[in-house]
CSV table of C-alpha atoms and ligand atoms in Angstrom, one decimal:
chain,number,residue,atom,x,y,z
A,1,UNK,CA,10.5,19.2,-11.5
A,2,UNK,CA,14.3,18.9,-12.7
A,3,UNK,CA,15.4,16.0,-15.1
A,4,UNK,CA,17.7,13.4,-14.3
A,5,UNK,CA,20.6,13.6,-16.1
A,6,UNK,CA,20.6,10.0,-16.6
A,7,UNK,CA,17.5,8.3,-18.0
A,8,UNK,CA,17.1,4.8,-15.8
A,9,UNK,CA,17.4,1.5,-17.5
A,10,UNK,CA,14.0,0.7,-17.0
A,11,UNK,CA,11.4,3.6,-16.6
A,12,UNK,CA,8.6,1.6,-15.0
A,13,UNK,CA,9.0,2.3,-11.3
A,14,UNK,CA,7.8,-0.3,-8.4
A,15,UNK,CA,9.5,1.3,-5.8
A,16,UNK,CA,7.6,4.0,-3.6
A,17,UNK,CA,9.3,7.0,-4.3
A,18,UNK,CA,9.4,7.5,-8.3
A,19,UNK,CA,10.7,10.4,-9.8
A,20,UNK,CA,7.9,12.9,-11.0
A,21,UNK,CA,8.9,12.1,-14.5
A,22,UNK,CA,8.1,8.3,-14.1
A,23,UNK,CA,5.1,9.1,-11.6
A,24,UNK,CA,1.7,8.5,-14.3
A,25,UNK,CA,-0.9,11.1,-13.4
A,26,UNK,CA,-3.0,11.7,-10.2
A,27,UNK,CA,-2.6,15.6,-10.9
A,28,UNK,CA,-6.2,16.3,-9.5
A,29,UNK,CA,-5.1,13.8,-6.1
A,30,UNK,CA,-2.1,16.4,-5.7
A,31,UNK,CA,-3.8,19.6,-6.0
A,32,UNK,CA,-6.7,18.2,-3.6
A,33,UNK,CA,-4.0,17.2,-1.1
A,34,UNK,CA,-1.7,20.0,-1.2
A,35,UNK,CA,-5.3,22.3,-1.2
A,36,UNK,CA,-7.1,20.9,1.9
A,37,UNK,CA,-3.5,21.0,3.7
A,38,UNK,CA,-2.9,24.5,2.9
A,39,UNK,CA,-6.5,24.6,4.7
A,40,UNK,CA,-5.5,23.5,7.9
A,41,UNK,CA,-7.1,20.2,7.1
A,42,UNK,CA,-5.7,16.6,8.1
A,43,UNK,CA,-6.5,13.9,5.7
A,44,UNK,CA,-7.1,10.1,5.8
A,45,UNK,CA,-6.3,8.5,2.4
A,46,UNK,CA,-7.8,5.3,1.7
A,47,UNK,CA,-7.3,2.9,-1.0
A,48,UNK,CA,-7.1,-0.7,-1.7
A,49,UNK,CA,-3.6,-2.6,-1.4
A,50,UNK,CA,-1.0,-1.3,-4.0
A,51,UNK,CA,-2.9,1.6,-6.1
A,52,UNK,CA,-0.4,4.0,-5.0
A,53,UNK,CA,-1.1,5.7,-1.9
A,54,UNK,CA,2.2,5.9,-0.5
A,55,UNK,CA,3.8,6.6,-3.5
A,56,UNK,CA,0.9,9.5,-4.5
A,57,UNK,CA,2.6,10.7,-1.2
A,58,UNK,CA,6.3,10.8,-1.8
A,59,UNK,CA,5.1,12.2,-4.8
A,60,UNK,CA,3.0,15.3,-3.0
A,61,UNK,CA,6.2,15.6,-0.3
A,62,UNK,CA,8.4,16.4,-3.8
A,63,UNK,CA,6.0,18.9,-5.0
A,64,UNK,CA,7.5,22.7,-5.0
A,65,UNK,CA,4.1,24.1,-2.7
A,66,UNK,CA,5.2,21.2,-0.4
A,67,UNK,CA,8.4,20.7,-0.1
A,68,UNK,CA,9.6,24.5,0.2
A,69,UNK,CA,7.2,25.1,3.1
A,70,UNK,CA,6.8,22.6,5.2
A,71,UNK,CA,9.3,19.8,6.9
A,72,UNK,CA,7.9,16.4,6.1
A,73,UNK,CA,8.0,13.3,7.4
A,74,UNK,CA,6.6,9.5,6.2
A,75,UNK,CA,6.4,7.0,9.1
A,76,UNK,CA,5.3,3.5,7.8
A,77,UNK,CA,3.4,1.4,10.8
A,78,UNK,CA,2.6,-1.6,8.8
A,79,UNK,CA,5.0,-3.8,11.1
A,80,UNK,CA,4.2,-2.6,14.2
A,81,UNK,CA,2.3,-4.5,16.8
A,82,UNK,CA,2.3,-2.3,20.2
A,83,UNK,CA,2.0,1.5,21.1
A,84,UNK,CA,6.2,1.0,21.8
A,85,UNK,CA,6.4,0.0,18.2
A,86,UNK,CA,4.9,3.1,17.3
A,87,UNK,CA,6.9,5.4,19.8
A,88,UNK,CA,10.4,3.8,18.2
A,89,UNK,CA,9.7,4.5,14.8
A,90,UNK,CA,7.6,7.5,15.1
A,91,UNK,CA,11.1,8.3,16.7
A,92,UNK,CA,13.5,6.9,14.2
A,93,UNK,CA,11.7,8.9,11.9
A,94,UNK,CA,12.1,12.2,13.3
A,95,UNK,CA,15.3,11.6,14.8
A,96,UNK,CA,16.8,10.7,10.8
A,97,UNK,CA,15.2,14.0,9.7
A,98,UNK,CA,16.8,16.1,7.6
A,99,UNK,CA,15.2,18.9,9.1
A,100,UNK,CA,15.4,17.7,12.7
A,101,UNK,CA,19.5,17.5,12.0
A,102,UNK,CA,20.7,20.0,14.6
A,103,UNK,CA,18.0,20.1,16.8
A,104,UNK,CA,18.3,19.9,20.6
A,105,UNK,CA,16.0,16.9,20.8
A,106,UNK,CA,18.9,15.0,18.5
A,107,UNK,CA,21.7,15.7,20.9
A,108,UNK,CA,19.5,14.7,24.0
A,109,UNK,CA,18.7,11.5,22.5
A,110,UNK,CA,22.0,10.8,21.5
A,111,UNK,CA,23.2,11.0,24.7
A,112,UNK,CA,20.2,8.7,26.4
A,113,UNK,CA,21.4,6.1,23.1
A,114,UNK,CA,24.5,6.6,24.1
A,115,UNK,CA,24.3,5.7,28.3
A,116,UNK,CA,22.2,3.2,27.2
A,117,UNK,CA,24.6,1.6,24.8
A,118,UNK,CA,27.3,2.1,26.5
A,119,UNK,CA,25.2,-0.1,29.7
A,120,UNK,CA,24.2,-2.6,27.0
A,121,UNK,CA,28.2,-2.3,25.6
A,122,UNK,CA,27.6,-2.2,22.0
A,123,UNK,CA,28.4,1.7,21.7
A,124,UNK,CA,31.1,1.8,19.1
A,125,UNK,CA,33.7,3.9,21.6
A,126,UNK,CA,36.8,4.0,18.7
A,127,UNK,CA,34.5,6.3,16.8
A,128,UNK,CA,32.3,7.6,19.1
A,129,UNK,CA,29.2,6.5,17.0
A,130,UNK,CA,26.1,5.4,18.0
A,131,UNK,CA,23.1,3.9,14.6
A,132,UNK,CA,19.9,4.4,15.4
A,133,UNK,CA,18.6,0.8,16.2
A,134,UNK,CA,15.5,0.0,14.0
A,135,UNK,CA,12.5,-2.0,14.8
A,136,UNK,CA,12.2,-4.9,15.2
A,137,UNK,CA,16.1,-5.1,16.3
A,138,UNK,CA,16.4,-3.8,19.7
A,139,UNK,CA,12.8,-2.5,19.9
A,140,UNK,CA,13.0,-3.3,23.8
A,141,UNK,CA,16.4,-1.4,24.8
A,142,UNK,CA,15.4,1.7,22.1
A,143,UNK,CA,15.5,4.8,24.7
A,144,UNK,CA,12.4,6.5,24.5
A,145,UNK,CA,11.8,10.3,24.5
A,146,UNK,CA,8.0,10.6,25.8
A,147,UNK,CA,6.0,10.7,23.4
A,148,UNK,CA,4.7,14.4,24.5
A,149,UNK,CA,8.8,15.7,23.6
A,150,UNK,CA,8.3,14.5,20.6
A,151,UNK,CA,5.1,16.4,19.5
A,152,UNK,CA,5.9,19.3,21.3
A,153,UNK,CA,9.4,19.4,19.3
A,154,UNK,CA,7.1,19.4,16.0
A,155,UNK,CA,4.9,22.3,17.8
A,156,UNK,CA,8.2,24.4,18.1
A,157,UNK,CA,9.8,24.0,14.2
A,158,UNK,CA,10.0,27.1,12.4
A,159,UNK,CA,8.4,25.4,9.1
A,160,UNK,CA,5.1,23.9,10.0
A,161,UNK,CA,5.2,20.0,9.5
A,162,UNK,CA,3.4,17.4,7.5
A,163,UNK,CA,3.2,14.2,9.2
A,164,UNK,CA,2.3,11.3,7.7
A,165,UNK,CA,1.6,7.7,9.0
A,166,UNK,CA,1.2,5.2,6.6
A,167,UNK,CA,-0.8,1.9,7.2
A,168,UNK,CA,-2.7,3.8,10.2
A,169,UNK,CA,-5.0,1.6,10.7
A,170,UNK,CA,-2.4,-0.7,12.2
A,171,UNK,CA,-3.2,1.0,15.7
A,172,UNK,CA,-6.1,-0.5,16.0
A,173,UNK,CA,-3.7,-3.9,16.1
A,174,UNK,CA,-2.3,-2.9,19.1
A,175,UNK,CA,-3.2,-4.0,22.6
A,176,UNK,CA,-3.1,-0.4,24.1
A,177,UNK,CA,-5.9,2.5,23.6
A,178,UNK,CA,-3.4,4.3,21.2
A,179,UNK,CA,-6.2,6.4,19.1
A,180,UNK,CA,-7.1,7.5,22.3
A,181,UNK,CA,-3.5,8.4,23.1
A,182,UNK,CA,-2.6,10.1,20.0
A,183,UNK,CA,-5.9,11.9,19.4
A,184,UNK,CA,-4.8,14.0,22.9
A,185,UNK,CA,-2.0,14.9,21.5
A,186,UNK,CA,-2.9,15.3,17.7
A,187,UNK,CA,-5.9,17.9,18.4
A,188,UNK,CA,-3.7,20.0,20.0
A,189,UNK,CA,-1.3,20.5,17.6
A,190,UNK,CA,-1.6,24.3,15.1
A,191,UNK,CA,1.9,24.0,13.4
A,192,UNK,CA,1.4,19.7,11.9
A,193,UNK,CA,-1.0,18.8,9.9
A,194,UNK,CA,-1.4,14.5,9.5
A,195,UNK,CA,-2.6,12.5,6.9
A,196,UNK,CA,-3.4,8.9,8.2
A,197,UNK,CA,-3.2,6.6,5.1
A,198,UNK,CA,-4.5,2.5,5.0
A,199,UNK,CA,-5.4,0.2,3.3
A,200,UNK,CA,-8.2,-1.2,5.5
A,201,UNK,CA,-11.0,0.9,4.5
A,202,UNK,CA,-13.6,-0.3,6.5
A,203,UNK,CA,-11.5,0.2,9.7
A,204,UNK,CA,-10.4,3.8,8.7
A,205,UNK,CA,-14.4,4.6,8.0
A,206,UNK,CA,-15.0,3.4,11.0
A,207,UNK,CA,-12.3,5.4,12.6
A,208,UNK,CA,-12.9,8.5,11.3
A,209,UNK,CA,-16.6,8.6,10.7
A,210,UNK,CA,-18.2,6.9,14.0
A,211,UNK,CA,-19.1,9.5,16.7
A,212,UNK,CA,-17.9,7.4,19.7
A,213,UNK,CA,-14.4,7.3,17.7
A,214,UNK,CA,-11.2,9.7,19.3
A,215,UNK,CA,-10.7,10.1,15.6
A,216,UNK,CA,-14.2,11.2,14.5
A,217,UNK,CA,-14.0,13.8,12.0
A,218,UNK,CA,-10.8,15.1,12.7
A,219,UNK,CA,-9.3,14.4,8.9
A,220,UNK,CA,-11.0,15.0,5.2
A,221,UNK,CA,-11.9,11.8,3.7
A,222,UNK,CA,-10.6,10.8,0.6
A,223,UNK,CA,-10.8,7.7,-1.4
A,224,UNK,CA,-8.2,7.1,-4.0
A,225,UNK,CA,-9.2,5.6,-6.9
A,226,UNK,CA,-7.5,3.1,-9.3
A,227,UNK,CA,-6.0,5.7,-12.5
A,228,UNK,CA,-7.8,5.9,-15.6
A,229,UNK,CA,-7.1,3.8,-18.4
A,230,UNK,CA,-6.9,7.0,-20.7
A,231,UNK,CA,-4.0,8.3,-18.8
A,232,UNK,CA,-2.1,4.9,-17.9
A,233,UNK,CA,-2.2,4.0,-21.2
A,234,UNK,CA,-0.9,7.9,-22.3
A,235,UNK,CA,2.2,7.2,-19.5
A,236,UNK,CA,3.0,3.8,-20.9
A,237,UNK,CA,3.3,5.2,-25.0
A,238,UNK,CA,5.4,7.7,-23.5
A,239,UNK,CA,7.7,5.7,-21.3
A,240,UNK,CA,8.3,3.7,-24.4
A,241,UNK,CA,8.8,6.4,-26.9
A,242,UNK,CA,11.0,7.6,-24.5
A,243,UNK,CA,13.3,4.7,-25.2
A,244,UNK,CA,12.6,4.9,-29.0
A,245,UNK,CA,9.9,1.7,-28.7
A,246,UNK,CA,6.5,1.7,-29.1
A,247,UNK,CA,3.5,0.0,-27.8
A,248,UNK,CA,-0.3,-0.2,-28.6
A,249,UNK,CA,-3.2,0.8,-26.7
A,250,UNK,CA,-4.8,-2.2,-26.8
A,251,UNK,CA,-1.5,-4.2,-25.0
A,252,UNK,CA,-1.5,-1.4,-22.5
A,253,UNK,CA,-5.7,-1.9,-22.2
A,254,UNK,CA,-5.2,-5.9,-22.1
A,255,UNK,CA,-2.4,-5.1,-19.0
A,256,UNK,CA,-5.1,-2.6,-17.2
A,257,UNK,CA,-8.4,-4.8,-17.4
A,258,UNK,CA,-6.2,-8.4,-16.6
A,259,UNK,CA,-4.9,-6.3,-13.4
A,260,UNK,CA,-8.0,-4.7,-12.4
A,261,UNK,CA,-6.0,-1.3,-12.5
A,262,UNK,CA,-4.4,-2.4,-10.0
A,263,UNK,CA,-1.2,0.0,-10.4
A,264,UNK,CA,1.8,-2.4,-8.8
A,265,UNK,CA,0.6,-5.1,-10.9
A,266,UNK,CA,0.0,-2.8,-14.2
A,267,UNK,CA,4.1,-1.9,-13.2
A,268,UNK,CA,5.4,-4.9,-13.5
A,269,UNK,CA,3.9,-5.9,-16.3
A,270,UNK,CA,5.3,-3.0,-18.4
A,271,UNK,CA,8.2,-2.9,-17.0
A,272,UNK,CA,8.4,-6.8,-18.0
A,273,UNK,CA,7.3,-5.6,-21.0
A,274,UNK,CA,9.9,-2.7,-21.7
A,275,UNK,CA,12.6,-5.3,-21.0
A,276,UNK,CA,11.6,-7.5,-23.4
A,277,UNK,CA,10.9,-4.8,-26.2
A,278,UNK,CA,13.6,-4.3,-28.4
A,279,UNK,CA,14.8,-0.7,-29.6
A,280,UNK,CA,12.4,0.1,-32.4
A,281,UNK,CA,10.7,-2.6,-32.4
A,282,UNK,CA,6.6,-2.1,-31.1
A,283,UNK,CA,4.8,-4.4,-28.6
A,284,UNK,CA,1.5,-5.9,-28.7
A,285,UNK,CA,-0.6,-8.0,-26.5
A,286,UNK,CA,1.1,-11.0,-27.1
A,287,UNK,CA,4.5,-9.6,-25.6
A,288,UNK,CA,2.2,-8.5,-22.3
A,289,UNK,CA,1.1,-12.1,-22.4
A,290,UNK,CA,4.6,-13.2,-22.8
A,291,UNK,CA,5.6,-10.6,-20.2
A,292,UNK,CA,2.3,-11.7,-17.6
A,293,UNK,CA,4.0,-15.5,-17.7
A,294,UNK,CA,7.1,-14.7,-17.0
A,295,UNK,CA,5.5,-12.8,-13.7
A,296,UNK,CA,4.0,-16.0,-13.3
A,297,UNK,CA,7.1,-18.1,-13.6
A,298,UNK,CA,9.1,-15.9,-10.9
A,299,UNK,CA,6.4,-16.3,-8.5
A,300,UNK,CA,6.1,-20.3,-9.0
A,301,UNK,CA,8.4,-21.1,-5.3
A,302,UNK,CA,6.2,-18.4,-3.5
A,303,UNK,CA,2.8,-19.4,-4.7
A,304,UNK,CA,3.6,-23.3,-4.6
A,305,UNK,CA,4.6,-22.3,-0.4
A,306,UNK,CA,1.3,-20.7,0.0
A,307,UNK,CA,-0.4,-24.0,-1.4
A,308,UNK,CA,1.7,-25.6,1.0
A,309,UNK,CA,0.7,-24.2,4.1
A,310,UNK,CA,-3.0,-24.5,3.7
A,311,UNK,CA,-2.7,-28.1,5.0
A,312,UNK,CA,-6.5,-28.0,5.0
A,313,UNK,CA,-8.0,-29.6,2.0
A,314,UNK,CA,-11.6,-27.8,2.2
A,315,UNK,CA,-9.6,-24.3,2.3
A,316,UNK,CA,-7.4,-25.5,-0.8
A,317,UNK,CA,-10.6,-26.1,-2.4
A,318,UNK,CA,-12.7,-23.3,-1.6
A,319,UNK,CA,-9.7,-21.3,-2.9
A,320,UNK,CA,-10.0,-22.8,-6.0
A,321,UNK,CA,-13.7,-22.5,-6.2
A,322,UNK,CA,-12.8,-18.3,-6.0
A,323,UNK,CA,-9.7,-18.4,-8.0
A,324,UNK,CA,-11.5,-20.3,-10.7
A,325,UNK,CA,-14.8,-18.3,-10.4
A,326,UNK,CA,-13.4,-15.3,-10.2
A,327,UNK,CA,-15.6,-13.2,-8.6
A,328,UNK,CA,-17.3,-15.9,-6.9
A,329,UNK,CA,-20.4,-15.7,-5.2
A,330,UNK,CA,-23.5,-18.1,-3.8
A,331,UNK,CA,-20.3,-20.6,-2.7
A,332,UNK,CA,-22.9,-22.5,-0.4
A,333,UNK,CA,-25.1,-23.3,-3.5
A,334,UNK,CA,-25.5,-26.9,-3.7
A,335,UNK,CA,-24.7,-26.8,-7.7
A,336,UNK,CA,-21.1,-24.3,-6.2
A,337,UNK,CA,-20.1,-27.1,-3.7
A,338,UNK,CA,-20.2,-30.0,-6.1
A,339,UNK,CA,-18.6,-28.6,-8.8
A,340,UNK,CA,-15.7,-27.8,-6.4
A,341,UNK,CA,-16.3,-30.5,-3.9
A,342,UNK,CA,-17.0,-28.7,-0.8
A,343,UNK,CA,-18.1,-30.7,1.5
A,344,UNK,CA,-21.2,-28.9,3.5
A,345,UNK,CA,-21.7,-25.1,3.9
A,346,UNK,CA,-20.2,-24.6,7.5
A,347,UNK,CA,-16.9,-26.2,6.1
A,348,UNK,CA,-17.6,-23.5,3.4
A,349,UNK,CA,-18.0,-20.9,6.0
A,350,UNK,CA,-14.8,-21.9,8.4
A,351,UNK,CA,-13.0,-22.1,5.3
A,352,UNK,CA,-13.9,-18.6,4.1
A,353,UNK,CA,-12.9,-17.4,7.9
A,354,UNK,CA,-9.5,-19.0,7.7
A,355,UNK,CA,-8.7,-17.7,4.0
A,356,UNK,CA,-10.2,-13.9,4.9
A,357,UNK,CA,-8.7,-10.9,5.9
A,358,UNK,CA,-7.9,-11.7,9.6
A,359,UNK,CA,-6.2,-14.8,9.2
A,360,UNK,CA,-4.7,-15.9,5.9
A,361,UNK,CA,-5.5,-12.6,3.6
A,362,UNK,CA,-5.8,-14.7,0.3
A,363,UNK,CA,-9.4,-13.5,0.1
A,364,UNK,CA,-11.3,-10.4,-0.2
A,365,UNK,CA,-14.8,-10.1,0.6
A,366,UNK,CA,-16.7,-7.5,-2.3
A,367,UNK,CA,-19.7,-7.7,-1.1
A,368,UNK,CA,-22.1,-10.1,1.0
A,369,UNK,CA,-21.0,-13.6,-0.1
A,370,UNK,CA,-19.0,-12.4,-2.7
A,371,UNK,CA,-15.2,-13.2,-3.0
A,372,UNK,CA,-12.0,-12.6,-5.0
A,373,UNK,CA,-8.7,-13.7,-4.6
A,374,UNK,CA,-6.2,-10.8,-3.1
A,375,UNK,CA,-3.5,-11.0,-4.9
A,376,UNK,CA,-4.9,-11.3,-8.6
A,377,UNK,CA,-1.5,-12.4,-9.5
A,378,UNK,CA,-2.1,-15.6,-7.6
A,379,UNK,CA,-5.9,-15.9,-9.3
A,380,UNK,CA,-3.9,-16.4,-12.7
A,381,UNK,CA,-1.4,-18.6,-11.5
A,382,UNK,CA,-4.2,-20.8,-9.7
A,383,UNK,CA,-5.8,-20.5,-13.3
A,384,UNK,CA,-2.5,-21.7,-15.2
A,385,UNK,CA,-2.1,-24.5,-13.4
A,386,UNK,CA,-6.1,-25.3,-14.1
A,387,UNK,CA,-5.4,-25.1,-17.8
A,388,UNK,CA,-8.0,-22.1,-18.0
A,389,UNK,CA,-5.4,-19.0,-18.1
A,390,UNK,CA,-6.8,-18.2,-21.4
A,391,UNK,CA,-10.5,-17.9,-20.8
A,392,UNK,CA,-8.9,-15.4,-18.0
A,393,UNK,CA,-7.4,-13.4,-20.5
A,394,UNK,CA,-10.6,-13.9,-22.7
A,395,UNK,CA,-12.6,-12.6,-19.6
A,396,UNK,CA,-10.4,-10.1,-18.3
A,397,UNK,CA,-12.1,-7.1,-19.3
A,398,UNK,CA,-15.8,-8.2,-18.4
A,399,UNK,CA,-15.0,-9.0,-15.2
A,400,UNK,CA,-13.3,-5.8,-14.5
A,401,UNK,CA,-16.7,-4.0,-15.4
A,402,UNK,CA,-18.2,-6.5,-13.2
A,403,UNK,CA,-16.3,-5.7,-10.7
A,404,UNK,CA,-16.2,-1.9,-10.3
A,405,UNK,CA,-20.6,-2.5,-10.7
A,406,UNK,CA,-20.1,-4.0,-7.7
A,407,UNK,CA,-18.0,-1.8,-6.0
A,408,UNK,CA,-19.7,0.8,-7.0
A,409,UNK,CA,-22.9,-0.3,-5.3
A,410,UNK,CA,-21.2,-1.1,-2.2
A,411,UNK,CA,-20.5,2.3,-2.0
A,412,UNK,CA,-23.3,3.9,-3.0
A,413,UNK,CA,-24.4,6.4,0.5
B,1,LIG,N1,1.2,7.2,-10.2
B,1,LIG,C1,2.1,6.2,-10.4
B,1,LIG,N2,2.8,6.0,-11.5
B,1,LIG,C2,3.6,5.0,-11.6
B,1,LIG,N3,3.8,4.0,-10.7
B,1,LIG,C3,3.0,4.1,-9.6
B,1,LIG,C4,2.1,5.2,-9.4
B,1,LIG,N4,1.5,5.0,-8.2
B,1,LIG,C5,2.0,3.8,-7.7
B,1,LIG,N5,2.9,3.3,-8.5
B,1,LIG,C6,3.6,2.0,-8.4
B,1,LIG,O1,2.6,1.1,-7.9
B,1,LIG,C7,3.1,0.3,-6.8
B,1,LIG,C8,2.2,0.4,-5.6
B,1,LIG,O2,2.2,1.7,-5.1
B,1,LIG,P1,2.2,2.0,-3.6
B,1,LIG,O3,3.2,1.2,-2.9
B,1,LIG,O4,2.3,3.5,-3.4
B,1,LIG,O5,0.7,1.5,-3.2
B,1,LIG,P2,0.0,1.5,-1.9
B,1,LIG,O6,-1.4,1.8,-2.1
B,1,LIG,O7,0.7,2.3,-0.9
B,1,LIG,O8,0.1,0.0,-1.5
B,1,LIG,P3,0.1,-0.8,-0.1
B,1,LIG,O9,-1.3,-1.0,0.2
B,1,LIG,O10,0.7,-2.2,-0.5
B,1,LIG,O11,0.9,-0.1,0.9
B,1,LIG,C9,4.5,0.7,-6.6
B,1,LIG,O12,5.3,-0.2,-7.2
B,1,LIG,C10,4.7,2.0,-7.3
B,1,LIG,O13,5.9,2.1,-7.9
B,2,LIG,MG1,1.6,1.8,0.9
């Protein structure tokens, strides 16, 4: 891909769409995509919160095999609640695309927008403009063209398309049938292919591999992975040699093992890091320590509001049983509960509930009766303020072995 012409401040990305010379790795995740698309295939992508699915996509849409063949469009559902969420920005989306610029769809929409708005009297009529209203705006007053135009407009393109909804396991959120809906219309489609990326991977297996699901086996499954410390720690020296600095495998390693690979996290630090490095100079673990604190520090308000609101002094301390423990298990052990004074087991067990997924999303379940905290950022901070951050750093790297054993028996077929 082309260089920019001017190098960027900082070259540690945490945006979603990262130029390919920033973008570390997942070669062999491109080919695959690109190859099972050229197939015909759809995908579902699957991947814990913030490894880099939706920017491994941005990054696929910019490769050459991509981008000069097919139109391409990203449609993000993660804040949508009903099937008329999903119509309005499955809308927005194709209505704002490039490619869709002079098509006839645009024009009949713009005049629906524009009856509408002039009924609802906020059509600008000095200039003749109508914006396309976003959701969560004017969601309710958004004209909709039925959902069939819209699909049969991507049937028609001259390029085929390459759909992608992002945090697709959101439908399952919504109070209408919509996997149900969409699958009648999906399957019928020869010119789009879909990928359907999430987070929630037990909700997309289930979606995708259970026979009495619309969705069953209509997409390639593939699991992306956290990226290797071999090539993260290659991308780091050479963003900093970039910017004549230098840093040493065994900071970049530190980073990697602290944040579980965890690529958002691994980001910030660096780019923390980068910031802090002066020309020439060479940073070492201490500086990602340095640099891990200050991500600490910047957090304090929204970590101190999260405290806040668990009003409930058995979830406060449960959380601190997992933060503490790390990967915590046997939490109903009578040796567990006194250390952290948890009153009795079902406390335990509402207090789990409340903290999981479903409700709260502080806490992820690893495997049976074994929790982490979410955010590990939060972990550390819950450790600072224990006094024990260092035996976190001490431990970072045996936990993260820890943890992938056990994830890797979880998955075992
Ligand atoms: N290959 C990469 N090289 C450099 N930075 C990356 C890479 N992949 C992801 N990132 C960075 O990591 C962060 C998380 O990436 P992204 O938002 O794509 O993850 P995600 O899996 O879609 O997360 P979520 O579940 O929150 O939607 C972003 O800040 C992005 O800039
Ligand atoms: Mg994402």
């Amino acid at each position: 891909m082309g260089k920019l012409s001017m190098p960027p401040e900082n070259p540690f990305y945490t945006v979603i769409d990262i130029p390919d010379e920033y973008f570390c790795d997942r070669n062999e995740e491109t080919e695959k995509i690109i190859g099972l698309i050229a197939n015909g295939s759809n995908i579902v992508l699957k991947a814990p919160r913030r490894i880099g699915k939706s920017s491994l996509i941005m990054h696929v849409f910019k490769n050459k095999a991509i981008a000069e063949h097919y139109n391409t469009l990203f449609i993000d559902i993660y804040g949508t609640k009903n099937a008329s969420d999903f119509h309005a920005e499955f809308q927005n989306a194709l209505l704002s695309a490039p490619f869709a610029k002079s098509a006839k769809i645009k024009r009949t929409f713009e005049s629906m927008v524009k009856s509408a708005y002039l009924d609802l009297g906020n059509y600008d009529t000095a200039s003749g403009t109508v914006s396309f209203p976003k959701i969560g705006f004017t969601p309710s007053t958004l004209p909709k063209i039925p959902l069939q135009d819209l699909f049969d407009y991507l049937e028609h393109t001259k390029k085929p398309n390459l759909v992608v909804f992002d945090e697709f396991q959101q439908i399952q959120e919504y109070p209408e049938r919509m996997a149900a809906t969409l699958r009648s219309y999906i399957q019928k489609m020869s010119n789009t292919r879909f990928i359907f990326s999430g987070s929630a991977r037990h909700m997309l297996t289930t979606m995708f591999q259970m026979s009495n699901q619309p969705f069953y086996k209509s997409a390639a499954p593939m699991d992306l992975d956290i990226l290797s410390l071999d090539s993260y720690t290659a991308f780091c020296k050479d963003l900093f040699r970039l910017g004549g600095k230098s840093i040493d495998d065994n900071a970049v390693s530190f980073a990697y093992h602290l944040f579980s690979g965890e690529t958002y996290l691994m980001q910030e630090t660096m780019k923390e890091t980068y910031a802090r490095c002066a020309p020439g100079a060479a940073a070492g673990k201490d500086d990602v320590i340095e640099a891990v604190n200050e991500l600490l520090s910047r957090k304090e308000t929204d970590y101190r509001d999260i405290l806040s609101r668990l009003d409930n002094k058995k979830e406060r301390n449960t959380l601190y049983c997992i933060a503490i423990e790390g990967i915590a298990s046997g939490l109903t052990s009578s040796a567990i509960m006194k250390k952290y004074q948890l009153d009795n087991a079902s406390s335990v067990q509402n207090a789990l509930e409340n903290l999981g997924p479903d409700k709260l999303a502080l806490i992820e379940r690893i495997a049976k009766g074994t929790y982490v905290i979410q955010d590990r950022l939060f972990e550390l901070w819950i450790a600072a303020k224990s006094g024990i951050l260092q035996t976190k750093f001490l431990e970072a790297e045996a936990r993260f072995y820890r943890q992938r054993e056990i994830a890797e028996r979880i998955n075992l077929p």
